[in-house]
C-alpha cells in the first residue's frame, strides 16, 4: 500500500514537472521584437526603421530575412542591376546610382539634380500566440513631382516560421473579397472621393494585415495604378470577417 502511495506521488511529481517544463518551453518560444534604426547621409539620404525578431529560431530568421529583403528591394532603384543581398550593400548601390545618374546628365545641366531620399519604415501591427502581422512601407523621392510609395504586410505563422499569403489566411477568398469590395466602394464614396478608380475588375490588394480591431486593407500607389494617388486604407472589424480567418 505504501509503495503504491509512493509511486502515485512520484508519478504526480513527474507530471507536474513536465507541465512546468512545457509551459516554460512555450514561453521561451514566444517571439519578441526590437527595432533596428539605420540613417545614412552622403550624396543621398537613407533612413530605415525595421522591426527585428529577437532570437535565433527559424521563425526569427525567416521574419528578419523577409523584412531585410523588402528594404533591399525598395533601395534597388537601378533596374539594370540585380538587387543586393544586404541593407548596407543596398544603401551603397543606391548612392552610386544617384552619382551615376548625375554624371550621365551633368553636361546638359548647370547643377546637380536634387538629392535622392529613401525612407523605409515598419512596425508590428498585430501579434497573438500563432500569428504576427508586420506592416512595411518604403518611399523613394528622386526629385520628381511625386515620390513612389510601396506598402506591404508580412504575416508569419509563429509555430513554424512560415510566411503566409492571403490564401493561407483566408478560408473563403470569394466571400472575403465580396465583403472587402463593399467597404472599398463605401470608402470611395465617402472618404476617398478624389480617387477615380474603376471597380468593375475589383481585386484584393497584394497583401492584407491585422490589428487589434480587425483586418487592415491598404491599396498603395501600385495597387491603384496611379503614382500620385494617396493610400486607400480601411479596417474591417473581426466581427464581420472572423468566420473567414484561419488564424
mmCIF file of C-alpha atoms in Angstrom:
data_model
loop_
_atom_site.group_PDB
_atom_site.id
_atom_site.type_symbol
_atom_site.label_atom_id
_atom_site.label_comp_id
_atom_site.label_asym_id
_atom_site.label_seq_id
_atom_site.Cartn_x
_atom_site.Cartn_y
_atom_site.Cartn_z
ATOM 1 C CA UNK A 1 0.000 0.000 0.000
ATOM 2 C CA UNK A 2 2.797 2.399 0.998
ATOM 3 C CA UNK A 3 4.638 1.515 -2.182
ATOM 4 C CA UNK A 4 1.514 2.343 -4.182
ATOM 5 C CA UNK A 5 1.180 5.754 -2.488
ATOM 6 C CA UNK A 6 4.865 6.429 -3.034
ATOM 7 C CA UNK A 7 4.591 5.520 -6.704
ATOM 8 C CA UNK A 8 1.485 7.726 -7.081
ATOM 9 C CA UNK A 9 3.292 10.673 -5.514
ATOM 10 C CA UNK A 10 6.285 10.136 -7.799
ATOM 11 C CA UNK A 11 4.014 9.995 -10.829
ATOM 12 C CA UNK A 12 2.228 13.183 -9.737
ATOM 13 C CA UNK A 13 5.529 14.992 -9.230
ATOM 14 C CA UNK A 14 6.702 13.842 -12.669
ATOM 15 C CA UNK A 15 3.516 15.087 -14.338
ATOM 16 C CA UNK A 16 3.732 18.462 -12.574
ATOM 17 C CA UNK A 17 7.390 18.848 -13.594
ATOM 18 C CA UNK A 18 6.534 18.033 -17.212
ATOM 19 C CA UNK A 19 3.756 20.623 -17.206
ATOM 20 C CA UNK A 20 6.107 23.243 -15.771
ATOM 21 C CA UNK A 21 8.772 22.414 -18.359
ATOM 22 C CA UNK A 22 6.224 22.522 -21.186
ATOM 23 C CA UNK A 23 4.912 25.905 -20.061
ATOM 24 C CA UNK A 24 8.455 27.189 -19.743
ATOM 25 C CA UNK A 25 9.346 25.988 -23.247
ATOM 26 C CA UNK A 26 6.221 27.621 -24.682
ATOM 27 C CA UNK A 27 7.197 30.917 -23.067
ATOM 28 C CA UNK A 28 10.719 30.573 -24.448
ATOM 29 C CA UNK A 29 9.312 30.166 -27.957
ATOM 30 C CA UNK A 30 7.360 33.444 -27.784
ATOM 31 C CA UNK A 31 8.785 35.843 -30.358
ATOM 32 C CA UNK A 32 9.651 39.314 -29.101
ATOM 33 C CA UNK A 33 10.645 42.283 -31.231
ATOM 34 C CA UNK A 34 13.122 45.119 -31.025
ATOM 35 C CA UNK A 35 13.900 47.837 -33.559
ATOM 36 C CA UNK A 36 16.785 48.417 -35.945
ATOM 37 C CA UNK A 37 17.457 52.022 -36.982
ATOM 38 C CA UNK A 38 19.773 52.994 -39.828
ATOM 39 C CA UNK A 39 20.459 56.513 -41.060
ATOM 40 C CA UNK A 40 22.972 57.259 -43.828
ATOM 41 C CA UNK A 41 23.599 60.663 -45.368
ATOM 42 C CA UNK A 42 26.062 61.099 -48.228
ATOM 43 C CA UNK A 43 25.117 62.193 -51.739
ATOM 44 C CA UNK A 44 21.760 60.609 -50.888
ATOM 45 C CA UNK A 45 19.784 60.295 -47.662
ATOM 46 C CA UNK A 46 18.551 56.917 -46.415
ATOM 47 C CA UNK A 47 16.579 56.329 -43.218
ATOM 48 C CA UNK A 48 15.404 52.857 -42.225
ATOM 49 C CA UNK A 49 13.437 51.665 -39.200
ATOM 50 C CA UNK A 50 12.902 47.896 -39.179
ATOM 51 C CA UNK A 51 11.237 45.620 -36.634
ATOM 52 C CA UNK A 52 13.661 42.879 -35.635
ATOM 53 C CA UNK A 53 12.582 39.467 -34.358
ATOM 54 C CA UNK A 54 14.806 38.589 -31.397
ATOM 55 C CA UNK A 55 16.445 35.204 -31.031
ATOM 56 C CA UNK A 56 17.999 32.603 -33.314
ATOM 57 C CA UNK A 57 14.957 30.462 -34.040
ATOM 58 C CA UNK A 58 13.881 29.555 -37.570
ATOM 59 C CA UNK A 59 10.875 31.838 -37.186
ATOM 60 C CA UNK A 60 13.012 34.816 -36.146
ATOM 61 C CA UNK A 61 15.425 34.233 -39.014
ATOM 62 C CA UNK A 62 12.589 33.985 -41.569
ATOM 63 C CA UNK A 63 10.974 37.195 -40.334
ATOM 64 C CA UNK A 64 14.220 39.184 -40.357
ATOM 65 C CA UNK A 65 15.227 37.860 -43.788
ATOM 66 C CA UNK A 66 11.869 38.884 -45.287
ATOM 67 C CA UNK A 67 11.987 42.409 -43.832
ATOM 68 C CA UNK A 68 15.608 42.921 -44.903
ATOM 69 C CA UNK A 69 14.722 41.736 -48.398
ATOM 70 C CA UNK A 70 11.870 44.275 -48.568
ATOM 71 C CA UNK A 71 14.281 47.088 -47.683
ATOM 72 C CA UNK A 72 16.762 45.905 -50.308
ATOM 73 C CA UNK A 73 14.021 45.812 -52.954
ATOM 74 C CA UNK A 74 12.980 49.388 -52.169
ATOM 75 C CA UNK A 75 16.575 50.602 -52.465
ATOM 76 C CA UNK A 76 17.158 48.764 -55.752
ATOM 77 C CA UNK A 77 16.383 51.745 -57.973
ATOM 78 C CA UNK A 78 18.653 50.708 -60.859
ATOM 79 C CA UNK A 79 16.625 48.087 -62.742
ATOM 80 C CA UNK A 80 19.661 47.233 -64.887
ATOM 81 C CA UNK A 81 21.419 45.790 -61.844
ATOM 82 C CA UNK A 82 20.393 42.934 -59.584
ATOM 83 C CA UNK A 83 19.202 43.540 -56.040
ATOM 84 C CA UNK A 84 21.849 43.462 -53.334
ATOM 85 C CA UNK A 85 21.546 40.942 -50.511
ATOM 86 C CA UNK A 86 22.271 43.181 -47.522
ATOM 87 C CA UNK A 87 20.958 46.583 -46.464
ATOM 88 C CA UNK A 88 24.461 48.086 -46.272
ATOM 89 C CA UNK A 89 25.224 46.956 -49.834
ATOM 90 C CA UNK A 90 21.850 48.271 -50.994
ATOM 91 C CA UNK A 91 22.465 51.704 -49.473
ATOM 92 C CA UNK A 92 25.856 51.882 -51.199
ATOM 93 C CA UNK A 93 24.277 50.860 -54.528
ATOM 94 C CA UNK A 94 21.511 53.467 -54.084
ATOM 95 C CA UNK A 95 24.122 56.168 -53.522
ATOM 96 C CA UNK A 96 26.165 55.024 -56.529
ATOM 97 C CA UNK A 97 23.043 55.019 -58.720
ATOM 98 C CA UNK A 98 22.461 58.681 -57.847
ATOM 99 C CA UNK A 99 26.070 59.633 -58.622
ATOM 100 C CA UNK A 100 25.977 57.789 -61.933
ATOM 101 C CA UNK A 101 22.669 59.456 -62.807
ATOM 102 C CA UNK A 102 24.190 62.868 -62.202
ATOM 103 C CA UNK A 103 27.271 62.053 -64.277
ATOM 104 C CA UNK A 104 25.108 60.969 -67.205
ATOM 105 C CA UNK A 105 23.272 64.303 -67.388
ATOM 106 C CA UNK A 106 25.808 66.699 -65.857
ATOM 107 C CA UNK A 107 26.937 68.050 -69.229
ATOM 108 C CA UNK A 108 23.368 69.061 -70.091
ATOM 109 C CA UNK A 109 22.626 70.896 -66.835
ATOM 110 C CA UNK A 110 24.381 73.577 -64.800
ATOM 111 C CA UNK A 111 23.867 71.943 -61.415
ATOM 112 C CA UNK A 112 23.252 68.574 -59.802
ATOM 113 C CA UNK A 113 19.818 67.056 -59.521
ATOM 114 C CA UNK A 114 18.041 67.187 -56.148
ATOM 115 C CA UNK A 115 19.321 64.692 -53.629
ATOM 116 C CA UNK A 116 17.539 61.337 -53.658
ATOM 117 C CA UNK A 117 15.901 60.189 -50.459
ATOM 118 C CA UNK A 118 14.779 56.730 -49.349
ATOM 119 C CA UNK A 119 12.570 56.246 -46.302
ATOM 120 C CA UNK A 120 11.711 52.731 -45.113
ATOM 121 C CA UNK A 121 9.633 52.089 -42.013
ATOM 122 C CA UNK A 122 7.831 49.189 -40.368
ATOM 123 C CA UNK A 123 6.030 48.093 -37.232
ATOM 124 C CA UNK A 124 4.372 45.060 -35.672
ATOM 125 C CA UNK A 125 0.666 45.779 -36.120
ATOM 126 C CA UNK A 126 -0.702 42.604 -34.518
ATOM 127 C CA UNK A 127 0.503 39.519 -32.671
ATOM 128 C CA UNK A 128 -1.186 36.582 -30.960
ATOM 129 C CA UNK A 129 0.015 33.102 -29.988
ATOM 130 C CA UNK A 130 0.243 31.801 -33.560
ATOM 131 C CA UNK A 131 0.383 34.849 -35.850
ATOM 132 C CA UNK A 132 2.350 38.047 -36.212
ATOM 133 C CA UNK A 133 1.459 40.760 -38.732
ATOM 134 C CA UNK A 134 4.045 43.375 -39.706
ATOM 135 C CA UNK A 135 3.352 46.440 -41.846
ATOM 136 C CA UNK A 136 6.167 47.787 -44.015
ATOM 137 C CA UNK A 137 6.327 50.837 -46.251
ATOM 138 C CA UNK A 138 9.031 52.364 -48.358
ATOM 139 C CA UNK A 139 9.192 55.566 -50.376
ATOM 140 C CA UNK A 140 11.739 56.858 -52.856
ATOM 141 C CA UNK A 141 11.965 60.553 -53.678
ATOM 142 C CA UNK A 142 14.133 61.363 -56.694
ATOM 143 C CA UNK A 143 13.033 64.974 -57.033
ATOM 144 C CA UNK A 144 10.103 64.175 -59.306
ATOM 145 C CA UNK A 145 6.665 65.704 -58.778
ATOM 146 C CA UNK A 146 5.715 62.815 -56.504
ATOM 147 C CA UNK A 147 7.516 60.023 -54.730
ATOM 148 C CA UNK A 148 6.823 56.332 -55.227
ATOM 149 C CA UNK A 149 5.320 54.583 -52.223
ATOM 150 C CA UNK A 150 5.266 50.827 -51.677
ATOM 151 C CA UNK A 151 3.296 49.236 -48.843
ATOM 152 C CA UNK A 152 3.263 45.590 -47.846
ATOM 153 C CA UNK A 153 2.085 43.410 -44.977
ATOM 154 C CA UNK A 154 4.109 40.425 -43.823
ATOM 155 C CA UNK A 155 2.263 37.709 -41.907
ATOM 156 C CA UNK A 156 4.030 34.782 -40.253
ATOM 157 C CA UNK A 157 2.897 31.569 -38.588
ATOM 158 C CA UNK A 158 4.759 31.687 -35.271
ATOM 159 C CA UNK A 159 4.602 27.904 -34.817
ATOM 160 C CA UNK A 160 6.782 27.127 -37.841
ATOM 161 C CA UNK A 161 8.063 30.431 -39.261
ATOM 162 C CA UNK A 162 6.090 30.106 -42.492
ATOM 163 C CA UNK A 163 5.362 33.302 -44.441
ATOM 164 C CA UNK A 164 1.606 33.423 -45.014
ATOM 165 C CA UNK A 165 -0.218 34.530 -48.160
ATOM 166 C CA UNK A 166 -3.809 35.745 -48.286
ATOM 167 C CA UNK A 167 -4.881 32.253 -49.344
ATOM 168 C CA UNK A 168 -3.228 30.856 -46.220
ATOM 169 C CA UNK A 169 -5.014 33.379 -44.023
ATOM 170 C CA UNK A 170 -8.490 33.280 -45.557
ATOM 171 C CA UNK A 171 -10.601 30.132 -45.950
ATOM 172 C CA UNK A 172 -13.126 31.562 -48.441
ATOM 173 C CA UNK A 173 -11.498 34.075 -50.788
ATOM 174 C CA UNK A 174 -14.645 34.833 -52.812
ATOM 175 C CA UNK A 175 -16.786 35.600 -49.752
ATOM 176 C CA UNK A 176 -13.999 37.647 -48.184
ATOM 177 C CA UNK A 177 -13.432 39.563 -51.426
ATOM 178 C CA UNK A 178 -17.134 40.451 -51.626
ATOM 179 C CA UNK A 179 -17.008 41.969 -48.132
ATOM 180 C CA UNK A 180 -13.808 43.907 -48.904
ATOM 181 C CA UNK A 181 -15.410 45.353 -52.059
ATOM 182 C CA UNK A 182 -18.397 46.651 -50.088
ATOM 183 C CA UNK A 183 -16.077 48.506 -47.726
ATOM 184 C CA UNK A 184 -13.917 49.646 -50.656
ATOM 185 C CA UNK A 185 -16.878 51.111 -52.542
ATOM 186 C CA UNK A 186 -18.063 52.863 -49.385
ATOM 187 C CA UNK A 187 -14.634 54.434 -48.880
ATOM 188 C CA UNK A 188 -14.578 55.693 -52.474
ATOM 189 C CA UNK A 189 -17.941 57.392 -51.976
ATOM 190 C CA UNK A 190 -17.209 58.929 -48.581
ATOM 191 C CA UNK A 191 -13.537 59.358 -47.676
ATOM 192 C CA UNK A 192 -11.509 58.951 -50.880
ATOM 193 C CA UNK A 193 -13.742 60.833 -53.293
ATOM 194 C CA UNK A 194 -10.748 62.174 -55.276
ATOM 195 C CA UNK A 195 -9.808 58.672 -56.431
ATOM 196 C CA UNK A 196 -11.345 57.811 -59.761
ATOM 197 C CA UNK A 197 -10.934 54.064 -59.917
ATOM 198 C CA UNK A 198 -12.885 51.511 -61.958
ATOM 199 C CA UNK A 199 -14.216 48.820 -59.613
ATOM 200 C CA UNK A 200 -15.622 46.570 -62.345
ATOM 201 C CA UNK A 201 -12.458 44.435 -62.189
ATOM 202 C CA UNK A 202 -12.024 44.598 -58.429
ATOM 203 C CA UNK A 203 -9.041 42.818 -56.900
ATOM 204 C CA UNK A 204 -7.804 42.303 -53.386
ATOM 205 C CA UNK A 205 -4.573 44.127 -52.504
ATOM 206 C CA UNK A 206 -1.332 42.176 -52.772
ATOM 207 C CA UNK A 207 -1.315 41.602 -49.011
ATOM 208 C CA UNK A 208 -3.629 42.088 -46.041
ATOM 209 C CA UNK A 209 -2.770 42.804 -42.421
ATOM 210 C CA UNK A 210 -4.234 42.763 -38.942
ATOM 211 C CA UNK A 211 -4.518 44.987 -35.894
ATOM 212 C CA UNK A 212 -6.423 44.636 -32.624
ATOM 213 C CA UNK A 213 -9.632 45.816 -34.310
ATOM 214 C CA UNK A 214 -9.710 43.639 -37.406
ATOM 215 C CA UNK A 215 -8.343 43.146 -40.912
ATOM 216 C CA UNK A 216 -6.451 46.066 -42.444
ATOM 217 C CA UNK A 217 -6.910 46.688 -46.160
ATOM 218 C CA UNK A 218 -4.498 49.076 -47.884
ATOM 219 C CA UNK A 219 -4.156 49.925 -51.555
ATOM 220 C CA UNK A 220 -0.907 51.740 -52.373
ATOM 221 C CA UNK A 221 0.269 53.595 -55.493
ATOM 222 C CA UNK A 222 0.952 50.373 -57.346
ATOM 223 C CA UNK A 223 -2.325 48.655 -56.375
ATOM 224 C CA UNK A 224 -4.339 51.674 -57.550
ATOM 225 C CA UNK A 225 -2.268 52.176 -60.678
ATOM 226 C CA UNK A 226 -1.683 55.882 -60.020
ATOM 227 C CA UNK A 227 1.744 57.045 -58.863
ATOM 228 C CA UNK A 228 0.422 60.329 -57.446
ATOM 229 C CA UNK A 229 -2.518 58.808 -55.552
ATOM 230 C CA UNK A 230 -2.758 58.680 -51.785
ATOM 231 C CA UNK A 231 -3.037 55.407 -49.915
ATOM 232 C CA UNK A 232 -6.529 53.984 -49.607
ATOM 233 C CA UNK A 233 -6.890 52.389 -46.175
ATOM 234 C CA UNK A 234 -9.679 50.921 -44.068
ATOM 235 C CA UNK A 235 -10.222 48.276 -41.387
ATOM 236 C CA UNK A 236 -12.874 45.558 -41.434
ATOM 237 C CA UNK A 237 -13.874 44.503 -37.884
ATOM 238 C CA UNK A 238 -13.175 40.931 -36.791
ATOM 239 C CA UNK A 239 -16.886 40.546 -36.025
ATOM 240 C CA UNK A 240 -17.592 40.877 -39.756
ATOM 241 C CA UNK A 241 -14.900 38.558 -41.171
ATOM 242 C CA UNK A 242 -13.864 36.317 -38.285
ATOM 243 C CA UNK A 243 -15.523 33.259 -39.843
ATOM 244 C CA UNK A 244 -13.224 33.540 -42.873
ATOM 245 C CA UNK A 245 -9.918 33.861 -40.977
ATOM 246 C CA UNK A 246 -7.813 30.765 -40.388
ATOM 247 C CA UNK A 247 -5.712 32.349 -37.659
#
